[in-house]
JSON list of C-alpha atoms in Angstrom, two decimals:
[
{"chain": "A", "resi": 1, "resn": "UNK", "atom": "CA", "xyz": [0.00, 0.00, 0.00]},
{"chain": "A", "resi": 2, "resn": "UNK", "atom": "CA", "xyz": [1.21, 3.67, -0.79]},
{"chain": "A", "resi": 3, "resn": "UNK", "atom": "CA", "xyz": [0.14, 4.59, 2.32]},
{"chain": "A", "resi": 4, "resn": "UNK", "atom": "CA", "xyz": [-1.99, 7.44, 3.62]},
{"chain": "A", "resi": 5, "resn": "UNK", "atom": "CA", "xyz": [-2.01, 9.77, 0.49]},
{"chain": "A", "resi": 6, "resn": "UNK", "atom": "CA", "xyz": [-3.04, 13.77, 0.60]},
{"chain": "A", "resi": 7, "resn": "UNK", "atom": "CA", "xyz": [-3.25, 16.35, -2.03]},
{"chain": "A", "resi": 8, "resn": "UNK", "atom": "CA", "xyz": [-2.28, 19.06, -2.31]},
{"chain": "A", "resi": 9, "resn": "UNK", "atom": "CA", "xyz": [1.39, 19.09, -0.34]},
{"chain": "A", "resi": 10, "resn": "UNK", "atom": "CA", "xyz": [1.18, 22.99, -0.72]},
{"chain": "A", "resi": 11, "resn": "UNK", "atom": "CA", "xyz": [-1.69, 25.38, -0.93]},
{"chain": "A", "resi": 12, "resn": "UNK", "atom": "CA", "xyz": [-0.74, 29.03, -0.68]},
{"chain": "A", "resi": 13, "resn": "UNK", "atom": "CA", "xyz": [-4.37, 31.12, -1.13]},
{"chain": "A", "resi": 14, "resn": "UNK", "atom": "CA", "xyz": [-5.74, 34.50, -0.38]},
{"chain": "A", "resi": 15, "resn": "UNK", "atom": "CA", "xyz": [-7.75, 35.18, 2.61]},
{"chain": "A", "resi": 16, "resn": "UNK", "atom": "CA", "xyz": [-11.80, 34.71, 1.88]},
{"chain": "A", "resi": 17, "resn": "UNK", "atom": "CA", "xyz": [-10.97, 31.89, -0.69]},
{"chain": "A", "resi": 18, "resn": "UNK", "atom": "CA", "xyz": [-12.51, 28.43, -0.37]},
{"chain": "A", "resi": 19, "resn": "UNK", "atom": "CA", "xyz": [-9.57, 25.96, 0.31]},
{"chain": "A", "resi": 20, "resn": "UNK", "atom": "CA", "xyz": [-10.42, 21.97, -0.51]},
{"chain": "A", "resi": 21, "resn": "UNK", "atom": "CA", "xyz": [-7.72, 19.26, 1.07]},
{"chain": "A", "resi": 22, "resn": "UNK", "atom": "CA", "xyz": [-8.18, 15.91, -0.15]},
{"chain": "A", "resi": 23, "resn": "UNK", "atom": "CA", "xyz": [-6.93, 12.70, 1.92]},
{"chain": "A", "resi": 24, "resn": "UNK", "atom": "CA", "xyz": [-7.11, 8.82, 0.61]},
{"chain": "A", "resi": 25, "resn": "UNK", "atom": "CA", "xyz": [-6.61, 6.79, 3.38]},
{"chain": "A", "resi": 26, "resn": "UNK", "atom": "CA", "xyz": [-5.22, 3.28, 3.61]},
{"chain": "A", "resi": 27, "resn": "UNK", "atom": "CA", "xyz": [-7.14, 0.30, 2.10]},
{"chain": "A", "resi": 28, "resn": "UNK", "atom": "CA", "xyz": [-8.86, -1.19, 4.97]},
{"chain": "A", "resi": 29, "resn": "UNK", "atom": "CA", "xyz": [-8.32, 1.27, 7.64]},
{"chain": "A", "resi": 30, "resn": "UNK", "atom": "CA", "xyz": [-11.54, 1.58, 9.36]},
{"chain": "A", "resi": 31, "resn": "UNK", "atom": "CA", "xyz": [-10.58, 5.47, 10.92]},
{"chain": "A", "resi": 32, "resn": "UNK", "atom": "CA", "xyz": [-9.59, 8.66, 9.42]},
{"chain": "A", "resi": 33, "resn": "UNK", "atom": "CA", "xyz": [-8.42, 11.56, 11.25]},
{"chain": "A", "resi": 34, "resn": "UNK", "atom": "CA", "xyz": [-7.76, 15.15, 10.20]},
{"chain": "A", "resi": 35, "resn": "UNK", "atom": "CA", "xyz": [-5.38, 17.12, 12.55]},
{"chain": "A", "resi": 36, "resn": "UNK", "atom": "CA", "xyz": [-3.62, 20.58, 12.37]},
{"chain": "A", "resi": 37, "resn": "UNK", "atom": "CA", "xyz": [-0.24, 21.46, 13.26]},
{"chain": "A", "resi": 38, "resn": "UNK", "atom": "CA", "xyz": [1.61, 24.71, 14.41]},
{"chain": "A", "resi": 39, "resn": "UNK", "atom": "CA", "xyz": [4.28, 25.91, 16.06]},
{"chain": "A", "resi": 40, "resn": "UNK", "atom": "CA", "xyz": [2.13, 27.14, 18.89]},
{"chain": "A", "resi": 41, "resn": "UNK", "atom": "CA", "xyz": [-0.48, 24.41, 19.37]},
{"chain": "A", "resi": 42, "resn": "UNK", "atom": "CA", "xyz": [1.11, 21.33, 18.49]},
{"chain": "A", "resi": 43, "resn": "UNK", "atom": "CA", "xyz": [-0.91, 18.61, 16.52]},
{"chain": "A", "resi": 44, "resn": "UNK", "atom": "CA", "xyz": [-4.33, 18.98, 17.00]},
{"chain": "A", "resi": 45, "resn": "UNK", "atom": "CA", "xyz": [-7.26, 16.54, 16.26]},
{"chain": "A", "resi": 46, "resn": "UNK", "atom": "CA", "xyz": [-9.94, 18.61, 14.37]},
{"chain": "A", "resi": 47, "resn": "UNK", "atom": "CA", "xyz": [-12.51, 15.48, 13.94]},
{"chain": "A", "resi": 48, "resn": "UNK", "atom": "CA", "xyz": [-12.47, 11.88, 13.12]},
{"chain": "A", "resi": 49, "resn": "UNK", "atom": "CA", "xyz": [-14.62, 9.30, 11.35]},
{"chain": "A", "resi": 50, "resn": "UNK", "atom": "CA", "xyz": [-15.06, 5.74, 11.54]},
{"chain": "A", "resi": 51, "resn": "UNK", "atom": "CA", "xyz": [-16.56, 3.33, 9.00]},
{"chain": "A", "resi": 52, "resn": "UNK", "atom": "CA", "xyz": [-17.01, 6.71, 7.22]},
{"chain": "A", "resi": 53, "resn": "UNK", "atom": "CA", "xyz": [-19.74, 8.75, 9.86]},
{"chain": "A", "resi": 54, "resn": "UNK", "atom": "CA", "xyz": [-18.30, 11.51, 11.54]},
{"chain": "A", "resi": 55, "resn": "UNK", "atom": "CA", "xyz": [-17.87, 10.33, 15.42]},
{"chain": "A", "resi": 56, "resn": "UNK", "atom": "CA", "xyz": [-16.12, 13.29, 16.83]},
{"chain": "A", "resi": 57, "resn": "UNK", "atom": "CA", "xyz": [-15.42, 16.63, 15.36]},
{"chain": "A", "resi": 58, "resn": "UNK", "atom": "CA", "xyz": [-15.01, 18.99, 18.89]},
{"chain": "A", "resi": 59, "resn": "UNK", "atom": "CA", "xyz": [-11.64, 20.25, 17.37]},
{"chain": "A", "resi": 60, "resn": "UNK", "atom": "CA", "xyz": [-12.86, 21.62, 14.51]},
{"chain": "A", "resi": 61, "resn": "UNK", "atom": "CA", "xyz": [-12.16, 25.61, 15.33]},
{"chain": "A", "resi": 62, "resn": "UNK", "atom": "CA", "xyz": [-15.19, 26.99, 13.73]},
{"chain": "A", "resi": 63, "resn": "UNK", "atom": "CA", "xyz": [-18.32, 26.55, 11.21]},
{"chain": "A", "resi": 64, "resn": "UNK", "atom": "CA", "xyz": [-15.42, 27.76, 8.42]},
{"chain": "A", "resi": 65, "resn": "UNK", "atom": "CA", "xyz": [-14.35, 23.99, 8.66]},
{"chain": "A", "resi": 66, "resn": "UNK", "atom": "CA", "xyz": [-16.30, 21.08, 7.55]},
{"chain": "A", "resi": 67, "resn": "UNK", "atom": "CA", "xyz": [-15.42, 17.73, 6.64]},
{"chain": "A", "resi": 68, "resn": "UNK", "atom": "CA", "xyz": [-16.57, 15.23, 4.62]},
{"chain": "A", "resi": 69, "resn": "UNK", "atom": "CA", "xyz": [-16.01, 11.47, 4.28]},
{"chain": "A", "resi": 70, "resn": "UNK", "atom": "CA", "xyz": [-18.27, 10.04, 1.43]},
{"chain": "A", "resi": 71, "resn": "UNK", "atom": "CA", "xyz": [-16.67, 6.60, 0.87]},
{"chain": "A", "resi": 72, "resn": "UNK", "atom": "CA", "xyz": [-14.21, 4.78, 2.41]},
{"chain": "A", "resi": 73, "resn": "UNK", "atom": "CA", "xyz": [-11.52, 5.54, 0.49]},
{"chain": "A", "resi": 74, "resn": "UNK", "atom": "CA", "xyz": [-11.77, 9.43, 0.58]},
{"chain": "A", "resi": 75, "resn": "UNK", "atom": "CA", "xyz": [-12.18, 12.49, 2.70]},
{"chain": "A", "resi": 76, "resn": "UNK", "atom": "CA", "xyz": [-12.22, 16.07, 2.23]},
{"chain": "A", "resi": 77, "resn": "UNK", "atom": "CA", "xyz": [-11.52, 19.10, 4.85]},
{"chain": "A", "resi": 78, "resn": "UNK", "atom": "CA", "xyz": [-12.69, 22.59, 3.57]},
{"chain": "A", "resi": 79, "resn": "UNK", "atom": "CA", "xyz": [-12.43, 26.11, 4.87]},
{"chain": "A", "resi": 80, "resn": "UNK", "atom": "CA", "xyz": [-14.80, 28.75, 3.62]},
{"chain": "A", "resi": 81, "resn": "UNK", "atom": "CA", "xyz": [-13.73, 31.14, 3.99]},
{"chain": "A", "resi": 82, "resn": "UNK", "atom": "CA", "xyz": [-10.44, 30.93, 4.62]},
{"chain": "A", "resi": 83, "resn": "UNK", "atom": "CA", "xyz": [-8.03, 33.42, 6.94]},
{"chain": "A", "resi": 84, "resn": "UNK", "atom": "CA", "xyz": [-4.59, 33.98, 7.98]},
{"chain": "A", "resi": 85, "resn": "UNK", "atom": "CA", "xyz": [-4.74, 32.27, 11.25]},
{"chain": "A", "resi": 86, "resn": "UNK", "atom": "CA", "xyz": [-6.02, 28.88, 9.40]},
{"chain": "A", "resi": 87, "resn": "UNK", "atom": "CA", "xyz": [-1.88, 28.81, 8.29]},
{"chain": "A", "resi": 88, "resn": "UNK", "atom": "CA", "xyz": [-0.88, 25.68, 9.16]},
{"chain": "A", "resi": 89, "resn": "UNK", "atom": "CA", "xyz": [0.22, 21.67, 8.40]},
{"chain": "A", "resi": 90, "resn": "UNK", "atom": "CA", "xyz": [-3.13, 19.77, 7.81]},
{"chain": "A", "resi": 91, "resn": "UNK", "atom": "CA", "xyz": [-2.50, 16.30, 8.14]},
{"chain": "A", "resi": 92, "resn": "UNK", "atom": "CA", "xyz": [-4.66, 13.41, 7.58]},
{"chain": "A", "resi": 93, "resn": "UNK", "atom": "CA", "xyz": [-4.37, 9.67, 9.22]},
{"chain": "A", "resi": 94, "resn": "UNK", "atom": "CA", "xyz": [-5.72, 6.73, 8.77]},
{"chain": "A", "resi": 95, "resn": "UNK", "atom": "CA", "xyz": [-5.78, 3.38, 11.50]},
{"chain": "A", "resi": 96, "resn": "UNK", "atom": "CA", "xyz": [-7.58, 0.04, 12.13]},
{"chain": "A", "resi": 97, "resn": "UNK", "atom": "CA", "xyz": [-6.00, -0.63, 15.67]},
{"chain": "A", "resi": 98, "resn": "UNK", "atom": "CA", "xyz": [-5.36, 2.17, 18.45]},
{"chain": "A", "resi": 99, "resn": "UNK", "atom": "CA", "xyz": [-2.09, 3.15, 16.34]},
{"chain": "A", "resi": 100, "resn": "UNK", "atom": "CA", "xyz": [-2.80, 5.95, 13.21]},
{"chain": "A", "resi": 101, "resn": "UNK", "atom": "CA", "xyz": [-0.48, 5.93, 10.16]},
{"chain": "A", "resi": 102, "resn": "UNK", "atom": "CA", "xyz": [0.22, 9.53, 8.71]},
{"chain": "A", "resi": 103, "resn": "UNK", "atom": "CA", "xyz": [0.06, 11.20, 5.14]},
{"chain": "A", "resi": 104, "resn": "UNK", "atom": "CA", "xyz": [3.11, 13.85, 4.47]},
{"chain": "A", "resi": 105, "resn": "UNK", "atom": "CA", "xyz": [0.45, 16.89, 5.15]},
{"chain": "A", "resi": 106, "resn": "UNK", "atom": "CA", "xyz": [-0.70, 19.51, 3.41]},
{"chain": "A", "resi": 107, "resn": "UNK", "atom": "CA", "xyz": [1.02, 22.99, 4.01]},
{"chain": "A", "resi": 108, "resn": "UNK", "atom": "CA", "xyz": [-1.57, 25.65, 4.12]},
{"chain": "A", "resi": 109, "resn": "UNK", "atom": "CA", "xyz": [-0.49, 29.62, 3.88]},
{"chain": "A", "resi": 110, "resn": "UNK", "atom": "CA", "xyz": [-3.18, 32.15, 3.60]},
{"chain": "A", "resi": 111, "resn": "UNK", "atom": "CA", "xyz": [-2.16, 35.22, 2.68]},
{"chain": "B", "resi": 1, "resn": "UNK", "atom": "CA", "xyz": [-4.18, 21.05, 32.56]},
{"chain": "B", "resi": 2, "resn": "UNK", "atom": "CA", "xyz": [-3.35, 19.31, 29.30]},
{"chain": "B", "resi": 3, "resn": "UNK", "atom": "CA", "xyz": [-3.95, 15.69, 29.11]},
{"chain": "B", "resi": 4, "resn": "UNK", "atom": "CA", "xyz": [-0.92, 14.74, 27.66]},
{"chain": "B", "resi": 5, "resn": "UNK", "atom": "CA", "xyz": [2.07, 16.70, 28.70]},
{"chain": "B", "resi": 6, "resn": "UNK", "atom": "CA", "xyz": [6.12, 16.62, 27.46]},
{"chain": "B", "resi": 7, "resn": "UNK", "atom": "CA", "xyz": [8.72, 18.81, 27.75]},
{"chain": "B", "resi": 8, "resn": "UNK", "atom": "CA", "xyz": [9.12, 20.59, 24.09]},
{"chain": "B", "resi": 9, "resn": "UNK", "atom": "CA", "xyz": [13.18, 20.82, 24.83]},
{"chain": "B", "resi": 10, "resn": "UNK", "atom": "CA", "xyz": [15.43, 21.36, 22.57]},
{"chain": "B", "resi": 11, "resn": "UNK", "atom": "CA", "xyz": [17.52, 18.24, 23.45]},
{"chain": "B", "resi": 12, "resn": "UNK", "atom": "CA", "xyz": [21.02, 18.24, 22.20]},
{"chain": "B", "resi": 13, "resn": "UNK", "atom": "CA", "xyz": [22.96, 15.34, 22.63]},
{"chain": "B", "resi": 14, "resn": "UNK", "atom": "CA", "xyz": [26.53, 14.26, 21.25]},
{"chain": "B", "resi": 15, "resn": "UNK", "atom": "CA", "xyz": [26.45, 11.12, 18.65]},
{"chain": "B", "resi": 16, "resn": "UNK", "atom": "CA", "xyz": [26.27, 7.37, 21.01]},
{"chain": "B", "resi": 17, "resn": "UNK", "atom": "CA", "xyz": [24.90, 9.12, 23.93]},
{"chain": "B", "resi": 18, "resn": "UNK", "atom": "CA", "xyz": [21.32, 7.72, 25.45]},
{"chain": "B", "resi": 19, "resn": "UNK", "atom": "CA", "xyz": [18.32, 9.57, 25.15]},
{"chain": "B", "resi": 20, "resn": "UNK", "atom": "CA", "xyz": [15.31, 9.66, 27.78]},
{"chain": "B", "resi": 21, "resn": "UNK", "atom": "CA", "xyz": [12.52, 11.11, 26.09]},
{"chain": "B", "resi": 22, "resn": "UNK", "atom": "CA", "xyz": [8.98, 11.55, 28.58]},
{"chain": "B", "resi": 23, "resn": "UNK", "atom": "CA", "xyz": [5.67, 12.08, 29.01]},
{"chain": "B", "resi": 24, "resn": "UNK", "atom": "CA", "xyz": [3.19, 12.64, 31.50]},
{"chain": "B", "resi": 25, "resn": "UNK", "atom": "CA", "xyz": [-0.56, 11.75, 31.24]},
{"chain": "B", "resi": 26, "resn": "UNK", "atom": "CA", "xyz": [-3.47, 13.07, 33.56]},
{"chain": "B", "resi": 27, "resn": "UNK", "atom": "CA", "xyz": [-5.89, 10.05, 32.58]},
{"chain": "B", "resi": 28, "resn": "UNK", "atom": "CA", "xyz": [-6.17, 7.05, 33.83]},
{"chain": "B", "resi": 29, "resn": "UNK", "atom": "CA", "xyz": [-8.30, 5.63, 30.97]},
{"chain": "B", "resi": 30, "resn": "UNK", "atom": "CA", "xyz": [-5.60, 5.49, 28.87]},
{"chain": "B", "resi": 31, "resn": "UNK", "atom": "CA", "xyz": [-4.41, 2.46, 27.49]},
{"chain": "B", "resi": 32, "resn": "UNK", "atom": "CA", "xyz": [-2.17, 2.36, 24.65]},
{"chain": "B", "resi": 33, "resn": "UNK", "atom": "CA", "xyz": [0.75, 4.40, 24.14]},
{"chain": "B", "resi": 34, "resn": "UNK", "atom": "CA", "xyz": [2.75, 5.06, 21.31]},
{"chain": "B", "resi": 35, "resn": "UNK", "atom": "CA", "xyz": [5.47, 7.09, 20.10]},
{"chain": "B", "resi": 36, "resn": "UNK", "atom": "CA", "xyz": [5.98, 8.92, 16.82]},
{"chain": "B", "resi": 37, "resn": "UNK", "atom": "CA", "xyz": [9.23, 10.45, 15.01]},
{"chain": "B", "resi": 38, "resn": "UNK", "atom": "CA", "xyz": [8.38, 13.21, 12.62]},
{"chain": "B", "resi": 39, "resn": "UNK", "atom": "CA", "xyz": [11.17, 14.80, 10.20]},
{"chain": "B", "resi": 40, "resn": "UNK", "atom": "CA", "xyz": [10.97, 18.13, 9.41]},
{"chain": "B", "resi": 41, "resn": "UNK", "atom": "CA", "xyz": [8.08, 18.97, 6.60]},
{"chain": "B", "resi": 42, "resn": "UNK", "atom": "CA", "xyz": [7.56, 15.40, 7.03]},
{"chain": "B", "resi": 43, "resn": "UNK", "atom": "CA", "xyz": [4.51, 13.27, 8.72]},
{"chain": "B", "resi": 44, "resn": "UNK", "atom": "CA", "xyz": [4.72, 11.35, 11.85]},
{"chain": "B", "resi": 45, "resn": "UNK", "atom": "CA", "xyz": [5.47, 8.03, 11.52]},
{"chain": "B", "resi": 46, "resn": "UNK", "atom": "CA", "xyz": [5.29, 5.54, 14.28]},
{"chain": "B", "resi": 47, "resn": "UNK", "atom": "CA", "xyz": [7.93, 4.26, 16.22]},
{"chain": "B", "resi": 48, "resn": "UNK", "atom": "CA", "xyz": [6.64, 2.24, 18.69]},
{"chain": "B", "resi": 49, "resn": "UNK", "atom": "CA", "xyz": [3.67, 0.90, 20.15]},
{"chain": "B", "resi": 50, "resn": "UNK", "atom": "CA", "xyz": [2.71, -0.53, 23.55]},
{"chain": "B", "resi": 51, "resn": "UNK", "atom": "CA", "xyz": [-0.43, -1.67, 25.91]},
{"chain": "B", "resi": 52, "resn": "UNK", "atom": "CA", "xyz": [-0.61, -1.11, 29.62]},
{"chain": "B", "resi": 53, "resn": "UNK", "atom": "CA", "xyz": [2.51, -1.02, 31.45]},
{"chain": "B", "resi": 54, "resn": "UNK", "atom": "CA", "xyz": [5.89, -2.62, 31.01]},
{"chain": "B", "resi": 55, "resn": "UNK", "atom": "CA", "xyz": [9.02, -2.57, 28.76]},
{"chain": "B", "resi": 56, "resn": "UNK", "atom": "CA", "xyz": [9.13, -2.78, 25.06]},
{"chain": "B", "resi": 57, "resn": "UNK", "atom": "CA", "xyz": [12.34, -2.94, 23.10]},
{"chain": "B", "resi": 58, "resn": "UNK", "atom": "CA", "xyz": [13.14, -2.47, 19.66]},
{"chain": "B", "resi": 59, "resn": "UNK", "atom": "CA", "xyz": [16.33, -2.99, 18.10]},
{"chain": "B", "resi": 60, "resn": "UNK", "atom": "CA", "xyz": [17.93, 1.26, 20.03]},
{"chain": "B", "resi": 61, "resn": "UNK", "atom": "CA", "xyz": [13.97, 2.25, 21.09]},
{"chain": "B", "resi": 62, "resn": "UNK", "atom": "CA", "xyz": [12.77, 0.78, 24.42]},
{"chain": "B", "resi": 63, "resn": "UNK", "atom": "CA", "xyz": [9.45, 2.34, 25.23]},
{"chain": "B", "resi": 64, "resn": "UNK", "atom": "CA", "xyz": [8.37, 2.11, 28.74]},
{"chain": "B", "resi": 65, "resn": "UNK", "atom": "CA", "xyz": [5.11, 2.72, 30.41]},
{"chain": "B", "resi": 66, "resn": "UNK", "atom": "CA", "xyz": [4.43, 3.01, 34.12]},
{"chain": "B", "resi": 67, "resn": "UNK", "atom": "CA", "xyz": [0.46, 3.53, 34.33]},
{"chain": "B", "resi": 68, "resn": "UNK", "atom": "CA", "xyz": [0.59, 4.11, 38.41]},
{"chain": "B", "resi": 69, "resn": "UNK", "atom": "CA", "xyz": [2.69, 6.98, 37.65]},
{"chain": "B", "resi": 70, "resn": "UNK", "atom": "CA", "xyz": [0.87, 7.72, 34.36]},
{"chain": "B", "resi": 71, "resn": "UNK", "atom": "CA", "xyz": [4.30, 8.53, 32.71]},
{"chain": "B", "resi": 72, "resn": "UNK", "atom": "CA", "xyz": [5.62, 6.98, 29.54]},
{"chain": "B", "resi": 73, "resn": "UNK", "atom": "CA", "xyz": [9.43, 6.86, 28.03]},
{"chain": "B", "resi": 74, "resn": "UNK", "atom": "CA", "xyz": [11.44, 6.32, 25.14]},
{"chain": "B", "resi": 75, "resn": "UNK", "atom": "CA", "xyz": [15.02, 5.65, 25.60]},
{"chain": "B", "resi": 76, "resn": "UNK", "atom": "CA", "xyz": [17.17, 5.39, 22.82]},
{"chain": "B", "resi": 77, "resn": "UNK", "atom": "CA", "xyz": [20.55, 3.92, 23.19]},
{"chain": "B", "resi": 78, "resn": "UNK", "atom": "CA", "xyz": [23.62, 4.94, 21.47]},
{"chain": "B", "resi": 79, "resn": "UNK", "atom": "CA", "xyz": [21.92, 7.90, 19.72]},
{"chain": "B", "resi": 80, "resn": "UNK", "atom": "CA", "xyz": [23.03, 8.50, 15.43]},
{"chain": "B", "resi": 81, "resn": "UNK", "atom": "CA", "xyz": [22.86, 12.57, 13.57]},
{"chain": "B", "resi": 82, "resn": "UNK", "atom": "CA", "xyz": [19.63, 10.59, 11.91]},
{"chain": "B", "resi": 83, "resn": "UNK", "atom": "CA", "xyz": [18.07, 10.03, 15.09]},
{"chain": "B", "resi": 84, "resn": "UNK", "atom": "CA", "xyz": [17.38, 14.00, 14.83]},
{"chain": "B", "resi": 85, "resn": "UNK", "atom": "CA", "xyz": [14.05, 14.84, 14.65]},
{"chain": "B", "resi": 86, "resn": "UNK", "atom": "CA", "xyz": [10.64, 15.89, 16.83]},
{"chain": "B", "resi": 87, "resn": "UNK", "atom": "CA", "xyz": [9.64, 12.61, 19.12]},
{"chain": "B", "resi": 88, "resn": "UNK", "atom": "CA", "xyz": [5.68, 13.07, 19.61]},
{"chain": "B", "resi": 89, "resn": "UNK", "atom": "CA", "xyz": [4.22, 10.66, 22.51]},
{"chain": "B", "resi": 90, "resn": "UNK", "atom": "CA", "xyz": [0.67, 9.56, 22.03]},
{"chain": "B", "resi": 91, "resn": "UNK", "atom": "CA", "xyz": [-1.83, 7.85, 23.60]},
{"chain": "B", "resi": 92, "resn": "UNK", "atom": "CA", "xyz": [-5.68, 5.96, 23.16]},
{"chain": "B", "resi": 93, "resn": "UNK", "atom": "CA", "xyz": [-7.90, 6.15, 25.69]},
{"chain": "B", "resi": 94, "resn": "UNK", "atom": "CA", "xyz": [-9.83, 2.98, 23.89]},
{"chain": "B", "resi": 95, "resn": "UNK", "atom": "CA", "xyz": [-13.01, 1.75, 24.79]},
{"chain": "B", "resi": 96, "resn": "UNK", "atom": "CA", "xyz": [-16.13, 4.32, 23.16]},
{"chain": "B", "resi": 97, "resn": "UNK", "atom": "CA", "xyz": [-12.96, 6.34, 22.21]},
{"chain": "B", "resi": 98, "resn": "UNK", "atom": "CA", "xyz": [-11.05, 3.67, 20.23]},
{"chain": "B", "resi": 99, "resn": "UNK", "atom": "CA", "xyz": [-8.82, 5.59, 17.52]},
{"chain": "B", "resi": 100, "resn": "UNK", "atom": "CA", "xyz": [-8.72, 8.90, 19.19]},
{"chain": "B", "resi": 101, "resn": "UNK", "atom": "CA", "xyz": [-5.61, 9.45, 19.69]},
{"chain": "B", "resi": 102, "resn": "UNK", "atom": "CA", "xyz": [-4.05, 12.20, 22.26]},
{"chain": "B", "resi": 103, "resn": "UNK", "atom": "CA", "xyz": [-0.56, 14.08, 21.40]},
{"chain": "B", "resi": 104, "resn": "UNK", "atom": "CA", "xyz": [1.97, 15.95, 23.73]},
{"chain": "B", "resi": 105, "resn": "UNK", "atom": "CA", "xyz": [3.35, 18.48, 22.07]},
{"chain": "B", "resi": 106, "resn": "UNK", "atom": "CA", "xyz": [6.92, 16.82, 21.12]},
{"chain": "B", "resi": 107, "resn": "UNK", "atom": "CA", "xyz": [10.52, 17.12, 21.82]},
{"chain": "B", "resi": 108, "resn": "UNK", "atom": "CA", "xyz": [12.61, 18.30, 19.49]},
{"chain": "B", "resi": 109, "resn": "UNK", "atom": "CA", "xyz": [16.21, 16.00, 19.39]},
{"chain": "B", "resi": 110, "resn": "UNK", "atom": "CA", "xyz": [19.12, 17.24, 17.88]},
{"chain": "B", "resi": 111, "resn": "UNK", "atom": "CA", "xyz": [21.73, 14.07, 17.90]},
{"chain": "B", "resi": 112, "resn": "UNK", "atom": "CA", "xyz": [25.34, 15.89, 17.20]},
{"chain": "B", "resi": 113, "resn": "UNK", "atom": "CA", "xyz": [28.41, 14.12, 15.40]}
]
């Protein structure tokens, strides 16, 4: 397996723009995270699904965010509108077992 | 107070030195622990993986979890320049929460030839 795959690895954007990340997870992982990292806050789960339903999603910072999981091998995290402060490394995971396996991330600047 | 807590450094250590990496943890539903390495611009990968207390050793890593003191620890032994990187602890509370996982907020390692 390629592993946990995300597109794009670098989104630059202007504030107010609608910003689409796009995550395959592993073949047979049951889970799939989205999390945020900064310098500040460390890597932060924003919401998580399992068997594709949204379980938990008390990280995600505001209605801006929303994510979607329609099959199991694809999820999407959008911002609309997007701001400064959402700058960050968006990374998605994937698991079957209490252990999650990592994409590379997708580096967000907005500008 | 953070569930998950670990000391961001920077650690700086020579090349062959041993590392003690830590965590502390303020819940005692936790029940598997694991530890990531993440390169820069890079995604965490895991390192290693344990349940409820005791030693686990892999090849340099030994993990260690002492769930009376709720701390966990990664010791690596005679530490490389590639060893470098940010060492995340995380852990699963399991049960209804099965896959959440919980990070601290990483040490950054600098190994030194």
């Amino acid at each position: 397996d390629a592993g946990v795959i995300q597109s794009p690895r670098h989104e630059v954007t202007e504030m107010g723009q609608e910003v689409t990340l796009r995550c395959k997870p592993i073949s047979g992982h049951d889970y799939l995270f989205w999390y945020r990292q900064t310098m500040m806050r460390g890597l932060e789960l924003l919401i998580y699904f399992n068997n594709n339903v949204p379980i938990d999603d008390s990280g995600m910072p505001e209605d801006r965010f929303s994510a979607k999981m329609p099959n199991a091998s694809f999820s999407t995290l959008k911002i609309q509108p997007s701001e400064p402060r959402d700058s960050a490394v968006y990374f998605c995971a994937s698991s079957q077992g209490a252990e999650a396996f990592f994409g590379q991330g997708t580096r967000l600047t907005v500008v | 107070q953070k569930e998950v807590e670990q000391d961001p450094g920077p650690l700086s250590v020579p090349e062959g030195a041993i590392v003690s990496l830590n965590c502390t943890y303020s819940n005692s539903a936790f029940q598997y622990f694991m530890w990531y390495r993440q390169y820069s611009r890079k995604g965490p990968e895991l390192l290693m993986y344990t349940y409820s207390s005791g030693n686990k050793e892999d090849g340099r890593f030994t993990a260690q979890v002492d769930k009376s003191s709720k701390y966990i620890s990664l010791f690596i032994r005679d530490s490389q320049p590639s060893d470098s990187a940010t060492y995340l602890c995380a852990i699963n509370a399991g049960g209804t929460s099965y896959g959440k996982l919980t990070f601290g907020q990483g040490t950054i390692l600098t190994v030194h030839p």
